[in-house]
Tab-separated table of C-alpha atoms in Angstrom:
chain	number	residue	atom	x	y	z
O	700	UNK	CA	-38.279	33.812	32.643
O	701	UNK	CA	-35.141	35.890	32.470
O	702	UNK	CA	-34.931	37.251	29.008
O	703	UNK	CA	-31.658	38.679	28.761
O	704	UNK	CA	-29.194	36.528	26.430
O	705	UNK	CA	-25.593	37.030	25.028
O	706	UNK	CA	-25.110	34.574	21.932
O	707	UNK	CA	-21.500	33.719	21.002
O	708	UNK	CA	-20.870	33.180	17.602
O	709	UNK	CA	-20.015	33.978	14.321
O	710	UNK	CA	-22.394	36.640	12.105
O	711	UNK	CA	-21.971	38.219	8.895
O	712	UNK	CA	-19.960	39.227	7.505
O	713	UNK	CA	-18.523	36.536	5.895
O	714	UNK	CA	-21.848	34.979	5.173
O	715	UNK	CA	-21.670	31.151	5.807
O	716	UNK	CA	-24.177	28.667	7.487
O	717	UNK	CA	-23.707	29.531	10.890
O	718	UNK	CA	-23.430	33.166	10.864
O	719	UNK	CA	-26.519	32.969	8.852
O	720	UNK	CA	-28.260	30.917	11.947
O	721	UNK	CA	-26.792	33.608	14.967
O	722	UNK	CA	-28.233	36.365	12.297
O	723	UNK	CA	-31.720	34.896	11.970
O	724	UNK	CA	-31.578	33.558	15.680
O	725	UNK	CA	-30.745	36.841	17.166
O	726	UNK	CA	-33.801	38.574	14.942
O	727	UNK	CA	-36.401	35.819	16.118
O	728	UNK	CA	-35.110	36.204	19.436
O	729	UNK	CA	-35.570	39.819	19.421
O	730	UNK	CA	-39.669	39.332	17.913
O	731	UNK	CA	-40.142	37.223	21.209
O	732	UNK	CA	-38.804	40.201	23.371
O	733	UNK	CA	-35.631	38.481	24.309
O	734	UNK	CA	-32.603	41.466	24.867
O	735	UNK	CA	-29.733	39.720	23.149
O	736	UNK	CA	-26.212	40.767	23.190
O	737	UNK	CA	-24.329	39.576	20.600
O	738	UNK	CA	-20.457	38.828	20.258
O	739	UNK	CA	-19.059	37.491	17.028
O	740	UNK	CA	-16.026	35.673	16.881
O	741	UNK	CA	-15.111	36.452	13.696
O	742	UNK	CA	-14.463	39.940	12.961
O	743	UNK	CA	-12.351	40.528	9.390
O	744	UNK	CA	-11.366	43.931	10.721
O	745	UNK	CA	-9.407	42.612	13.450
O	746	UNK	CA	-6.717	40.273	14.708
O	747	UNK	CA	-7.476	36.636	16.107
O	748	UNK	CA	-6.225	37.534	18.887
O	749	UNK	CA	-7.752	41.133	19.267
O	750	UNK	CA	-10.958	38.374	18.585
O	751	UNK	CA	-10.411	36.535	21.751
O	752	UNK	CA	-9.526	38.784	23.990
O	753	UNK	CA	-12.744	40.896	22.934
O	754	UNK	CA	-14.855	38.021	22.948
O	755	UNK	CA	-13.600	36.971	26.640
O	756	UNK	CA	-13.958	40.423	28.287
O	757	UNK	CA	-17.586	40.798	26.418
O	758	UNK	CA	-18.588	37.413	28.788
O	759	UNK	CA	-16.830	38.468	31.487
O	760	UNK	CA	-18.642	42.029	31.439
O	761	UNK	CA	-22.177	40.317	30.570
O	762	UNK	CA	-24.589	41.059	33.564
O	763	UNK	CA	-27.132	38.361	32.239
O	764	UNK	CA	-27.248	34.830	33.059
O	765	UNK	CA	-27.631	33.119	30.212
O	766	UNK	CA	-24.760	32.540	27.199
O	767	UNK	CA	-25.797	30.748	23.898
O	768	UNK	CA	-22.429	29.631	22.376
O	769	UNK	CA	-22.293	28.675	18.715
O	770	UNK	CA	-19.295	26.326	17.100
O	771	UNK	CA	-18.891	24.271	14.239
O	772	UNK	CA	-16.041	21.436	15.132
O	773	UNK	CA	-13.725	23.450	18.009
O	774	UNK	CA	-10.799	23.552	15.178
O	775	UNK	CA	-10.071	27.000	16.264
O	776	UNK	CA	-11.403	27.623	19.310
O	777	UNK	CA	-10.150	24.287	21.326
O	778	UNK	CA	-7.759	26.967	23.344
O	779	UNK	CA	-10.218	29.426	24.275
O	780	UNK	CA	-12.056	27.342	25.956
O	781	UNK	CA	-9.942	27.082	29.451
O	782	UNK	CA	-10.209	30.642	29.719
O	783	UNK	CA	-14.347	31.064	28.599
O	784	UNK	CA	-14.608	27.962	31.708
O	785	UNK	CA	-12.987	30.100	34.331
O	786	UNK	CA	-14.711	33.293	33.591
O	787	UNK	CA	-17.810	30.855	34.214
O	788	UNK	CA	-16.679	29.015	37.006
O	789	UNK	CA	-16.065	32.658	38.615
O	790	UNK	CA	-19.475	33.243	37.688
O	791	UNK	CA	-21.478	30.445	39.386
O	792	UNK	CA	-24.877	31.974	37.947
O	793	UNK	CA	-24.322	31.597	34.330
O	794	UNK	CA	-25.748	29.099	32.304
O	795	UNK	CA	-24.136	27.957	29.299
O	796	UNK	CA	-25.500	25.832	26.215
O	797	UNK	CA	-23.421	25.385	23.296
O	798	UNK	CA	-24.790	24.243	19.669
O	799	UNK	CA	-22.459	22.124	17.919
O	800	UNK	CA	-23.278	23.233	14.049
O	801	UNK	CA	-20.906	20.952	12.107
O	802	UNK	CA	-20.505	17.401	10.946
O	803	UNK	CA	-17.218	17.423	10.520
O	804	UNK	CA	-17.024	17.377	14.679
O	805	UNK	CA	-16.679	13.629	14.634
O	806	UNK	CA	-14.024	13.163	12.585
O	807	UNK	CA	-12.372	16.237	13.906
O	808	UNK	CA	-12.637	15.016	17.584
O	809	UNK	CA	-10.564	11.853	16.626
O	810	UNK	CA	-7.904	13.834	15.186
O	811	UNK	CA	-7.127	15.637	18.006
O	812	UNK	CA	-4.691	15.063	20.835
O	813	UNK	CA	-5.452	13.495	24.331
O	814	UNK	CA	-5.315	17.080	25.979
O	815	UNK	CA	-7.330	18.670	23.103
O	816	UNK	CA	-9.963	15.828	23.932
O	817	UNK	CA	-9.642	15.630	27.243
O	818	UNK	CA	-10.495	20.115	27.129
O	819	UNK	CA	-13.310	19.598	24.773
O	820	UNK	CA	-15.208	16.768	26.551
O	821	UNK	CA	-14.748	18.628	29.951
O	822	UNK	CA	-15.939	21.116	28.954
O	823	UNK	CA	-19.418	20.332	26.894
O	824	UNK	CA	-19.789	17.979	30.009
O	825	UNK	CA	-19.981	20.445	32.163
O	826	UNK	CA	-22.052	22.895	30.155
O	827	UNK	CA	-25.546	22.676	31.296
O	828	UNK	CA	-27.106	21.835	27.770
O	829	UNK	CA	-25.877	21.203	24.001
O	830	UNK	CA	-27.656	21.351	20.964
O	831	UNK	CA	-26.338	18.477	18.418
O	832	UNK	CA	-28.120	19.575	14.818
O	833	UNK	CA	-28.315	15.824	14.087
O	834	UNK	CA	-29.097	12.376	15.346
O	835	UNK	CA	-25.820	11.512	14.099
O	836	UNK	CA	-23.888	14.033	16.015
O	837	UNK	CA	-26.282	13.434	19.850
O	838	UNK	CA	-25.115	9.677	19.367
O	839	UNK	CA	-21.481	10.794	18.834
O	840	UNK	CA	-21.496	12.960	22.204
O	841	UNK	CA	-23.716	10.403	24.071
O	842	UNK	CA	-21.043	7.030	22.681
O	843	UNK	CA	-17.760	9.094	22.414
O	844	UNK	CA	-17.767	11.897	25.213
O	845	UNK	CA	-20.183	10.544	27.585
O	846	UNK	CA	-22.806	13.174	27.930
O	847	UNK	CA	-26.069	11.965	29.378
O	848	UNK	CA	-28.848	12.046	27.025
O	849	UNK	CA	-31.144	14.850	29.153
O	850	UNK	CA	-28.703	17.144	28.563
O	851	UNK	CA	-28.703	16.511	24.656
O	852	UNK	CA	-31.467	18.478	22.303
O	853	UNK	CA	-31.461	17.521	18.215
O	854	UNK	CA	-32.820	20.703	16.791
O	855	UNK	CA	-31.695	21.342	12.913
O	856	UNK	CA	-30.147	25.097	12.495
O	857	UNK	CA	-32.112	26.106	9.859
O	858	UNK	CA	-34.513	29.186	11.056
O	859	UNK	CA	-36.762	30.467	7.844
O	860	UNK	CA	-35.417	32.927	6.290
O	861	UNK	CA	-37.574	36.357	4.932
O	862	UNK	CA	-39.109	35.451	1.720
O	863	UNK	CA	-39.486	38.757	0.410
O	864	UNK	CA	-36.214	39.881	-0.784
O	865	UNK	CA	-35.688	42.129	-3.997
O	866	UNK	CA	-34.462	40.117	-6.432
O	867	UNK	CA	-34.928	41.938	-9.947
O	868	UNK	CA	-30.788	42.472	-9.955
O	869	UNK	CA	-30.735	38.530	-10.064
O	870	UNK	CA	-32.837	37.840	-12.395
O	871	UNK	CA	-30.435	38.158	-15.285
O	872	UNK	CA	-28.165	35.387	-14.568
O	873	UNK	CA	-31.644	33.287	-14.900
O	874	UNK	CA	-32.098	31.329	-17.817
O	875	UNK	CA	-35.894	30.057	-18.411
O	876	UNK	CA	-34.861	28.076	-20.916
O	877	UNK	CA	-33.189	25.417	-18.782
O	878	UNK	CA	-33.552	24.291	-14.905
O	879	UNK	CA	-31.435	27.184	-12.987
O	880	UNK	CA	-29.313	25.367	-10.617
O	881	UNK	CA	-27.553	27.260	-7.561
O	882	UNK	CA	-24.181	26.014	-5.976
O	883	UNK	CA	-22.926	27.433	-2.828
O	884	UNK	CA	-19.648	27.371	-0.666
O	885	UNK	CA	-15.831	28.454	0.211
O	886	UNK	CA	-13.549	27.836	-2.824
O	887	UNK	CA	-12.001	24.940	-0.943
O	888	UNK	CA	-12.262	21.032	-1.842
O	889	UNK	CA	-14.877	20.468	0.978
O	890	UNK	CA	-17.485	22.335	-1.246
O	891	UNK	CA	-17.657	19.807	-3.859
O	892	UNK	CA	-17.606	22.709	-7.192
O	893	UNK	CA	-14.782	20.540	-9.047
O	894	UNK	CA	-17.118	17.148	-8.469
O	895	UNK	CA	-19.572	19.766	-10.358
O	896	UNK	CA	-17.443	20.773	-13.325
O	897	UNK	CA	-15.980	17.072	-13.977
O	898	UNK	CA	-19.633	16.299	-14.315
O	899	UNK	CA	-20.274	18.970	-16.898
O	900	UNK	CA	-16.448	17.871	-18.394
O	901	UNK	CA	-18.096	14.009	-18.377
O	902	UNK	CA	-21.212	14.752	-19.584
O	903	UNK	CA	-21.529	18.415	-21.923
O	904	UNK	CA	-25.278	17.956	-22.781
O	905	UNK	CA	-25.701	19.170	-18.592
O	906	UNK	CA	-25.043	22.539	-20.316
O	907	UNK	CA	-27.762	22.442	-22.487
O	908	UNK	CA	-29.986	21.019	-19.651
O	909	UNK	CA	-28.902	22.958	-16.325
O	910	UNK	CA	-27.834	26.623	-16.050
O	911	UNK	CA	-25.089	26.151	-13.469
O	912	UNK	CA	-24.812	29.090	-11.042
O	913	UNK	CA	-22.049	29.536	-8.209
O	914	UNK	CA	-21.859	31.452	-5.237
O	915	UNK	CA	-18.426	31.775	-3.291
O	916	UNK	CA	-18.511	32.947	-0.202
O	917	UNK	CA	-15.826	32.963	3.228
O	918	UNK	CA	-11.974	32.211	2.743
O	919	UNK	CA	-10.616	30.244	-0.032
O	920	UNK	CA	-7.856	27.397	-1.213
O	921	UNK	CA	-5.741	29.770	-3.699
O	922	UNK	CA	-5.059	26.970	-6.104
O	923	UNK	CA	-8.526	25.731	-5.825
O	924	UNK	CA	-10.084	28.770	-6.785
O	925	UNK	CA	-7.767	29.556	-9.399
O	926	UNK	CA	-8.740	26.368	-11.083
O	927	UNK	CA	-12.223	26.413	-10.759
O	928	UNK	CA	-12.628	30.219	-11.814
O	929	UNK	CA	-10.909	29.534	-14.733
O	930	UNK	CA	-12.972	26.428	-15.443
O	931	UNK	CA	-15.982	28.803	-14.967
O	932	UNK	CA	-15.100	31.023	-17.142
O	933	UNK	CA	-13.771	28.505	-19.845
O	934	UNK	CA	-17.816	26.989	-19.509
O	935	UNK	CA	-19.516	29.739	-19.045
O	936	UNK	CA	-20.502	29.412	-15.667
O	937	UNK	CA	-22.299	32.192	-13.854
O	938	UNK	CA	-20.775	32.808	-10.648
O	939	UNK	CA	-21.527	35.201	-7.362
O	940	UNK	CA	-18.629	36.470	-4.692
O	941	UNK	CA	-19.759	37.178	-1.155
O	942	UNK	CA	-23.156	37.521	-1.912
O	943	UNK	CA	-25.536	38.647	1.285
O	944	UNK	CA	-27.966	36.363	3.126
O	945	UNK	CA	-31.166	37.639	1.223
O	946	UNK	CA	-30.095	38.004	-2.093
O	947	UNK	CA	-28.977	34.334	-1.717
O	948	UNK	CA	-32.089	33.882	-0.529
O	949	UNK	CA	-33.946	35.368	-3.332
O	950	UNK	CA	-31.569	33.283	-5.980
O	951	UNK	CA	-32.402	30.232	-4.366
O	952	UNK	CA	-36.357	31.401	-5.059
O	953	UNK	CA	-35.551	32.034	-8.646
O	954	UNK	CA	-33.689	28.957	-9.194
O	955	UNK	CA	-35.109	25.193	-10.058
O	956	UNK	CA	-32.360	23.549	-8.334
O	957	UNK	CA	-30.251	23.213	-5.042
O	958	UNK	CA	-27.032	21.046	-5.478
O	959	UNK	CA	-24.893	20.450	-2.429
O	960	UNK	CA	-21.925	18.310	-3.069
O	961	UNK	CA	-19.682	18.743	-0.107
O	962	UNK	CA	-17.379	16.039	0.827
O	963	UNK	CA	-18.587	15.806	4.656
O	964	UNK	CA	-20.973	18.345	6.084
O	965	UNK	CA	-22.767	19.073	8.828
O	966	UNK	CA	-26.962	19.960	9.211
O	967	UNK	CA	-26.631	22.586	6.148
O	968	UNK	CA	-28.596	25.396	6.249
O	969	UNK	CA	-28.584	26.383	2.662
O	970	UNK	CA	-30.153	22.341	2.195
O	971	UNK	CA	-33.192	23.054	4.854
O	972	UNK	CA	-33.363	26.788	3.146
O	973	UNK	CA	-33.773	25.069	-0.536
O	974	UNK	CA	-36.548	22.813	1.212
O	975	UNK	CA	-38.442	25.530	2.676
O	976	UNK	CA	-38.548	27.466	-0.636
O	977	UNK	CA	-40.117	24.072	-2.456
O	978	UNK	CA	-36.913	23.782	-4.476
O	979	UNK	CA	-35.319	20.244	-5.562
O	980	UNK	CA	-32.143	19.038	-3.959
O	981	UNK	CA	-29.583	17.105	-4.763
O	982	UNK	CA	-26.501	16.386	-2.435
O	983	UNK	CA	-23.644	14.251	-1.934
O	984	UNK	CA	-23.983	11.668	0.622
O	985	UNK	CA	-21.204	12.331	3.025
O	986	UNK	CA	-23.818	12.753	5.878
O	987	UNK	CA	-27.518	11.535	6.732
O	988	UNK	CA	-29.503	14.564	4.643
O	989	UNK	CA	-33.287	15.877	5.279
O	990	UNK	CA	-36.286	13.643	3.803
O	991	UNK	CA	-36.849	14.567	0.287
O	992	UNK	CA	-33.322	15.451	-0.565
O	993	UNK	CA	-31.898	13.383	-3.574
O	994	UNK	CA	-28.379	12.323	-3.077
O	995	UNK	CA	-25.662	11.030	-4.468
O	996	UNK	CA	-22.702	9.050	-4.227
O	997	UNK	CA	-19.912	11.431	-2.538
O	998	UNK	CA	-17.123	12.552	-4.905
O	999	UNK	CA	-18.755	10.916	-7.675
O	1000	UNK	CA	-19.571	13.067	-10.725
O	1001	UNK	CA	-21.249	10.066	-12.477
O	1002	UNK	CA	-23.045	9.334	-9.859
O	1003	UNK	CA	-24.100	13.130	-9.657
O	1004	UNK	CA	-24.943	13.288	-13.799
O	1005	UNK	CA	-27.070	10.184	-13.314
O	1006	UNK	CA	-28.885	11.787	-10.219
O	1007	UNK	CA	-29.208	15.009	-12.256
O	1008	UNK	CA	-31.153	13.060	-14.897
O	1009	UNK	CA	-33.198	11.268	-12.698
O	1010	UNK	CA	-34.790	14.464	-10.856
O	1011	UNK	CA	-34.755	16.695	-14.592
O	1012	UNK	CA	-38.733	16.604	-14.903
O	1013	UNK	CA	-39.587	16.099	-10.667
O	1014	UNK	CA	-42.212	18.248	-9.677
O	1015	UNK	CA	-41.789	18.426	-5.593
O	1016	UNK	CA	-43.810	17.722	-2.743
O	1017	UNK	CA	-45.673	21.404	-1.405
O	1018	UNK	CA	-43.834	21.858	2.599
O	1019	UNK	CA	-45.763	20.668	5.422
O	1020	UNK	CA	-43.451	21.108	7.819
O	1021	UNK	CA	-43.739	23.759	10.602
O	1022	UNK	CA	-40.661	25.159	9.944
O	1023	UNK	CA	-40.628	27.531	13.421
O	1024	UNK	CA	-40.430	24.945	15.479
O	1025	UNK	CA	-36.883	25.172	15.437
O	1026	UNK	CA	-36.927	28.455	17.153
O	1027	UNK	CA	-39.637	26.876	19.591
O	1028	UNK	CA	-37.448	24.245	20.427
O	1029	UNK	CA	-34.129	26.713	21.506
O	1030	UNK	CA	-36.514	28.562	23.524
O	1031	UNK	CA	-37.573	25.444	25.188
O	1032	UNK	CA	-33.955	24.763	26.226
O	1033	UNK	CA	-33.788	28.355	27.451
O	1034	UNK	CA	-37.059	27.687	29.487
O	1035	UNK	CA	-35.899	24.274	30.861
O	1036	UNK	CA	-32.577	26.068	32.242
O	1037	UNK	CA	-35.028	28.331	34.501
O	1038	UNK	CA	-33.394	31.119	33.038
């Protein structure tokens, strides 16, 4: 097997689910003595286009024969794609599989034009595998775009994270007093925070209950964050700005509590991350969610405070899950490619 490998994708920084996936996948990668290339496609320090065009020569240069492309719904990528197909098609001995990361995909899709579809199906049909992180999002590309099944793997993006991290900075901002609960996201309307603080607004004794703690991370909506940093700091809410994969990490093992209330969502890391770490979570149902995550109705903040009170004095079931499988299951793919 042909261990060379150039993965396509965002890393950190900005921290954000799948930049915290191509982190952890290139490491794992690099323990089973794969040499991986890597090419983000986000880079602060630089221009979108300046992106591109450095992303396209980096596959055009790559001597190896296998590409691992990583996207969440093709929002800003849909016209890069002609030009990543006919460096390919030039290049008859590359293999290309693509991971589809978000849930939002679906509804994206069907907001798109006819050409924008007609690009996007084209091309995942003609890429030799995909990785859907969900039932929900195979049956979508099976129903919708028409890609046979064989060339379909579910495998959830989580990869476990390093359970060691320093976290004595962190430790302040915990309160033993109450159950710490950890929010994470952009400051934008997807991420669920103002759901959060009408809750608290509706129902004040979640103060005396829950230690609320935020972490922002990514870009941001400015009136949305305006609003709820000023509703932090009128509550008293803790809050965290860009904070790195393994302090997160280590916050998460400090904390009680995982809350995810995003309005649509995809197979969220930071969920499966909670889960690994034994922690309780609680998360709007806007998509299918992981066994033993408690959820609640989307948008809702009553139907958050009652779920809140209903999982106050849960102990959780210990992990049982074999949580490197994932990693097992993209080398598989890699394996069943011949590469």
């Amino acid at each position: 097997m042909n261990k060379q490998i150039l993965l396509v994708g965002p890393f950190p920084p900005p921290l954000g689910g799948i930049s915290v996936h191509n982190q952890r996948l290139h490491q794992l990668l690099e323990n089973e003595s794969f040499k991986v290339t890597k090419v983000s496609t986000h880079n602060p320090n630089r221009n979108r286009l300046l992106n591109i065009f450095e992303l396209l020569k980096q596959i055009n240069r790559y001597k190896g024969n296998l590409i691992h492309l990583h996207v969440s719904a093709f929002e800003s990528f849909v016209f890069v794609i002609p030009f990543i197909w006919l460096i390919l098609m030039c290049k008859k001995d590359k293999k290309l599989v693509v991971t589809i990361h978000s849930g939002r995909f679906l509804s994206v899709y069907n907001k798109f034009s006819s050409i924008n579809k007609l690009i996007i199906s084209f091309f995942l049909k003609n890429t030799n595998h995909v990785i859907a992180v969900s039932s929900e999002l195979k049956f979508f590309l099976m129903e919708e775009i028409g890609i046979p099944e064989t060339k379909i793997s579910v495998i959830p993006a989580f990869l476990p994270p390093d359970k060691n991290a320093n976290d004595s900075d962190l430790r302040k901002v915990i309160d033993k007093r109450k159950k710490n609960v950890v929010i994470a996201g952009a400051l934008k309307e997807l991420y669920g925070f103002d759901v959060v603080i009408k809750a608290i607004k509706t129902d004040s004794n979640l103060l005396n209950l829950y230690n609320f703690i935020f972490v922002f991370y990514m870009d941001s909506d400015p009136d949305y964050a305006k609003q709820i940093l000023n509703d932090c700091n009128k509550l008293g809410i803790h809050f965290f700005r860009e904070m790195d994969s393994k302090d997160f990490i280590s916050l998460l093992n400090l904390s009680d509590v995982f809350l995810r209330p995003t309005t649509t969502d995809g197979d969220s890391v930071a969920v499966r991350e909670a889960i690994y770490l034994g922690k309780c979570v609680i998360a709007s149902d806007s998509v299918e969610r992981p066994d033993r995550v408690h959820t609640f109705k989307t948008s809702d903040p009553v139907s958050l405070i009652n779920v809140m009170y209903n999982v106050l004095n849960k102990q959780e079931e210990k992990n049982i899950h074999d949580f490197n499988q994932n990693i097992k299951s993209i080398i598989k793919v890699y394996k069943k490619l011949n590469i």
